[in-house]
Tab-separated table of N, CA and C in Angstrom:
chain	number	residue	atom	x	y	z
A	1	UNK	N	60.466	147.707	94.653
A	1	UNK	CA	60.692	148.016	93.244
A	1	UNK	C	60.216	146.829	92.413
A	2	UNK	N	59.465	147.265	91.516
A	2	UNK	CA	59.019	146.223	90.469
A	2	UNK	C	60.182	146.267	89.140
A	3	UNK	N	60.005	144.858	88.549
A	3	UNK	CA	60.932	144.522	87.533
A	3	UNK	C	60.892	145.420	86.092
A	4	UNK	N	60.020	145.848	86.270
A	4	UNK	CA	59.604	146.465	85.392
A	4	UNK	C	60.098	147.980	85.658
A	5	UNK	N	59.994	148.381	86.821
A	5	UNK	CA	61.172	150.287	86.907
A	5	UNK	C	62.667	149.229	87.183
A	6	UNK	N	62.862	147.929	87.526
A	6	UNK	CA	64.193	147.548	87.400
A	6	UNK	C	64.781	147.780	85.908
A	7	UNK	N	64.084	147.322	85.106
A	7	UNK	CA	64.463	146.879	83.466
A	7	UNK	C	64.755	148.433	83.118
A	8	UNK	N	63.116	149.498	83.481
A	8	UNK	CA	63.118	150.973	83.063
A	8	UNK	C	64.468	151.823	83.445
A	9	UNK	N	65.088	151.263	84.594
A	9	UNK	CA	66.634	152.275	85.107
A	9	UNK	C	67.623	151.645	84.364
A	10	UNK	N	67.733	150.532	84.342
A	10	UNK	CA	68.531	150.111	83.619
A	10	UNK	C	68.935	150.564	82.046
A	11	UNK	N	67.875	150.836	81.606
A	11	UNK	CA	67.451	151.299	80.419
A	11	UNK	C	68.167	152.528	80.433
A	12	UNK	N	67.606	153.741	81.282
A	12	UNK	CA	67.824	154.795	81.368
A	12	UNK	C	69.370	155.081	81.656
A	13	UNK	N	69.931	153.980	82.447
A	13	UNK	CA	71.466	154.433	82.573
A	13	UNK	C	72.150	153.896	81.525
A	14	UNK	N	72.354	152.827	81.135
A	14	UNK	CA	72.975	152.011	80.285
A	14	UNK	C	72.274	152.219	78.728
A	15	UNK	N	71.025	152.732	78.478
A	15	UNK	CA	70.711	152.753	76.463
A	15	UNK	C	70.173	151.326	76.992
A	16	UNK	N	68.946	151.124	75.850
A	16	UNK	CA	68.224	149.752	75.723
A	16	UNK	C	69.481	148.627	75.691
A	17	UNK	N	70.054	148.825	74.697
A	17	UNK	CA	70.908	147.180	74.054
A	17	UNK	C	71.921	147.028	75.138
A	18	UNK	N	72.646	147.894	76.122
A	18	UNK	CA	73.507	147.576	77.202
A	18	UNK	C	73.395	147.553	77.681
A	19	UNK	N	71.807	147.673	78.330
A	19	UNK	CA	71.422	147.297	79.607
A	19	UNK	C	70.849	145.976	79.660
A	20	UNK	N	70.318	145.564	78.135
A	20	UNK	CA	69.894	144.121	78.557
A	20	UNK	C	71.709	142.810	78.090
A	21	UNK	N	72.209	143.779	77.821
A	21	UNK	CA	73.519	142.904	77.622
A	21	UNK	C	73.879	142.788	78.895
A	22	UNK	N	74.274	143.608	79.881
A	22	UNK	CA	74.565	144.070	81.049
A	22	UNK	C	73.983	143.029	81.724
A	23	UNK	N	72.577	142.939	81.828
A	23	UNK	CA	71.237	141.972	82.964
A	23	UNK	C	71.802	140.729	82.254
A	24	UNK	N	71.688	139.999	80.901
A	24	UNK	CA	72.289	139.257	80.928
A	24	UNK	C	73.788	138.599	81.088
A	25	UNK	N	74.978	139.487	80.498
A	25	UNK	CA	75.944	138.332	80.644
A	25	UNK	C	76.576	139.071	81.726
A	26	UNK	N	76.818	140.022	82.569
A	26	UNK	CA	77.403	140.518	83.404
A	26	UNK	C	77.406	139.728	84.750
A	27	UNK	N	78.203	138.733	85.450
A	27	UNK	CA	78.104	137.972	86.249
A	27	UNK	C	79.019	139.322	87.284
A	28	UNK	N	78.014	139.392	88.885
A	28	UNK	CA	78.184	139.843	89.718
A	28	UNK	C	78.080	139.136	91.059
A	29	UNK	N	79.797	139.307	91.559
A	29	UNK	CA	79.726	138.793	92.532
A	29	UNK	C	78.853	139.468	93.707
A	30	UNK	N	78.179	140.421	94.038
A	30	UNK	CA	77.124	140.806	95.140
A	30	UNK	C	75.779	140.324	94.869
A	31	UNK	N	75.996	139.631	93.639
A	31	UNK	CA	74.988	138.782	93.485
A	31	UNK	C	74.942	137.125	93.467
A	32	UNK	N	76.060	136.871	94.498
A	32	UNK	CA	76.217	135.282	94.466
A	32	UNK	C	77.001	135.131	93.189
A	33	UNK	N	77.579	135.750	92.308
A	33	UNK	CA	78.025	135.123	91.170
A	33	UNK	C	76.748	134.865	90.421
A	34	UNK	N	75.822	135.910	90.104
A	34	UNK	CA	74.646	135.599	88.818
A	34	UNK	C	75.056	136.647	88.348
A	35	UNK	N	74.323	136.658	86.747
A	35	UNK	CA	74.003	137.971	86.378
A	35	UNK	C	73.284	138.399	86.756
A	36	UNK	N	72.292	139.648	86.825
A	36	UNK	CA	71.251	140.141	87.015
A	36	UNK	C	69.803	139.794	86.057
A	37	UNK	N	69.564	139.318	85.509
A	37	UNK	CA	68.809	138.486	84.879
A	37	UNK	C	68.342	137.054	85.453
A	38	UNK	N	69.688	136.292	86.060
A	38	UNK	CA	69.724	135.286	86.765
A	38	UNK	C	69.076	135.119	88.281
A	39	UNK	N	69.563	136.535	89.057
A	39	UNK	CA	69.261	137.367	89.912
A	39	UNK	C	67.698	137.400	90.205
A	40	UNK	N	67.175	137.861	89.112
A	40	UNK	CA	65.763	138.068	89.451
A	40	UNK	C	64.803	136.742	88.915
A	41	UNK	N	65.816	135.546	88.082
A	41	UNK	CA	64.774	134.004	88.252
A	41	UNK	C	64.511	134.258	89.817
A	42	UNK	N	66.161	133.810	90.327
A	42	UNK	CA	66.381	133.527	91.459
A	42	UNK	C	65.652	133.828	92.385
A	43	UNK	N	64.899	134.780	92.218
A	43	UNK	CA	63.594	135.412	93.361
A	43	UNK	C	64.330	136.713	94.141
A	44	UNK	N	66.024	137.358	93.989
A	44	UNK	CA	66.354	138.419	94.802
A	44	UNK	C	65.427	139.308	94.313
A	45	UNK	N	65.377	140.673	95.115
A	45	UNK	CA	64.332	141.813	94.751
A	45	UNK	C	65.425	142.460	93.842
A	46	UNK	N	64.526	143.084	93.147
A	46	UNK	CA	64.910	144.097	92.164
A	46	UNK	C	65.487	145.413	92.417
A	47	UNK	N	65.255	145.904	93.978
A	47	UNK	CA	65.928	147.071	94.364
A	47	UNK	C	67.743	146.292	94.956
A	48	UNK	N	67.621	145.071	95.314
A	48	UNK	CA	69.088	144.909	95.608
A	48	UNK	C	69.983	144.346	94.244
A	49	UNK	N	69.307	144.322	93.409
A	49	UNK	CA	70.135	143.938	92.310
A	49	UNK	C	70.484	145.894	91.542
A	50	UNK	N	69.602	146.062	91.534
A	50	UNK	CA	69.976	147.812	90.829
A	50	UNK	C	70.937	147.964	91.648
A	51	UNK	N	70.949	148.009	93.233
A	51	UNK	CA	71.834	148.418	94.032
A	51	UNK	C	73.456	147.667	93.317
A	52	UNK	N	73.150	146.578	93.464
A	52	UNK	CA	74.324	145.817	92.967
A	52	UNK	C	74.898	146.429	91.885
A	53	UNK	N	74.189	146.496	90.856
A	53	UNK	CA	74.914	146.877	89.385
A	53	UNK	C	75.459	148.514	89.301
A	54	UNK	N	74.919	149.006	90.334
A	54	UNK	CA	75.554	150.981	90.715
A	54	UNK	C	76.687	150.843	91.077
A	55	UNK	N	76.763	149.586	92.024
A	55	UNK	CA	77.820	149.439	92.758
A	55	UNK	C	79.145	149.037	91.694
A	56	UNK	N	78.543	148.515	91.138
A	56	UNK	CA	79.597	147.350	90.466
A	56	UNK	C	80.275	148.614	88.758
A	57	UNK	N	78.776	149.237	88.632
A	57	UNK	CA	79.290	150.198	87.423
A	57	UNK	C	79.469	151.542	88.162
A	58	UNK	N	79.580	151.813	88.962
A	58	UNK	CA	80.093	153.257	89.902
A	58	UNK	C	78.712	153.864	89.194
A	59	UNK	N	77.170	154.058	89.567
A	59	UNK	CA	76.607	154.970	88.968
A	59	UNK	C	76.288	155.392	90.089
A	60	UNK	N	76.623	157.236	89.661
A	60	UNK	CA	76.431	158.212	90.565
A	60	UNK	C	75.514	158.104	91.912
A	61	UNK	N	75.496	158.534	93.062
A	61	UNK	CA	74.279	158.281	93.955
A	61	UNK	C	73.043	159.068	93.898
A	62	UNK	N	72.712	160.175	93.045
A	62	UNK	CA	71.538	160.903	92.666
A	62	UNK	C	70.990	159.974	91.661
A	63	UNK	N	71.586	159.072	90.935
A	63	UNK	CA	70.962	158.242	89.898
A	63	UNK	C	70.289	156.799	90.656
A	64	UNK	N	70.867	156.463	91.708
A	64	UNK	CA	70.331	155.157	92.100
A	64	UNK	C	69.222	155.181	92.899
């Protein structure tokens, strides 16, 4: 997954402005304690951070 369909789902589940609120201040522990923004400096892939944030916001499993 590129960062770019990362940013696009995000988008799509959360509305533009809460999903980049979300990537930034949302600190997740399946992510080491980053946000998801932090997440992807960090070099994790972009399909285990989406994974992370489904997890963390319960989004449905047909959506992830």
């Amino acid at each position: 997954m590129r960062n770019t369909v990362f940013r696009k789902l995000m988008s799509d589940e959360f509305g533009q402005v809460r999903a980049e609120m979300v990537a930034r201040d949302h600190v997740l522990s399946a992510l080491g304690g980053r946000t998801p923004d932090q997440a992807l400096e960090a070099g994790l892939p972009p399909k285990a951070i989406w994974l992370a944030v489904c997890e963390a916001f319960d989004v449905p499993e047909h959506r992830r």
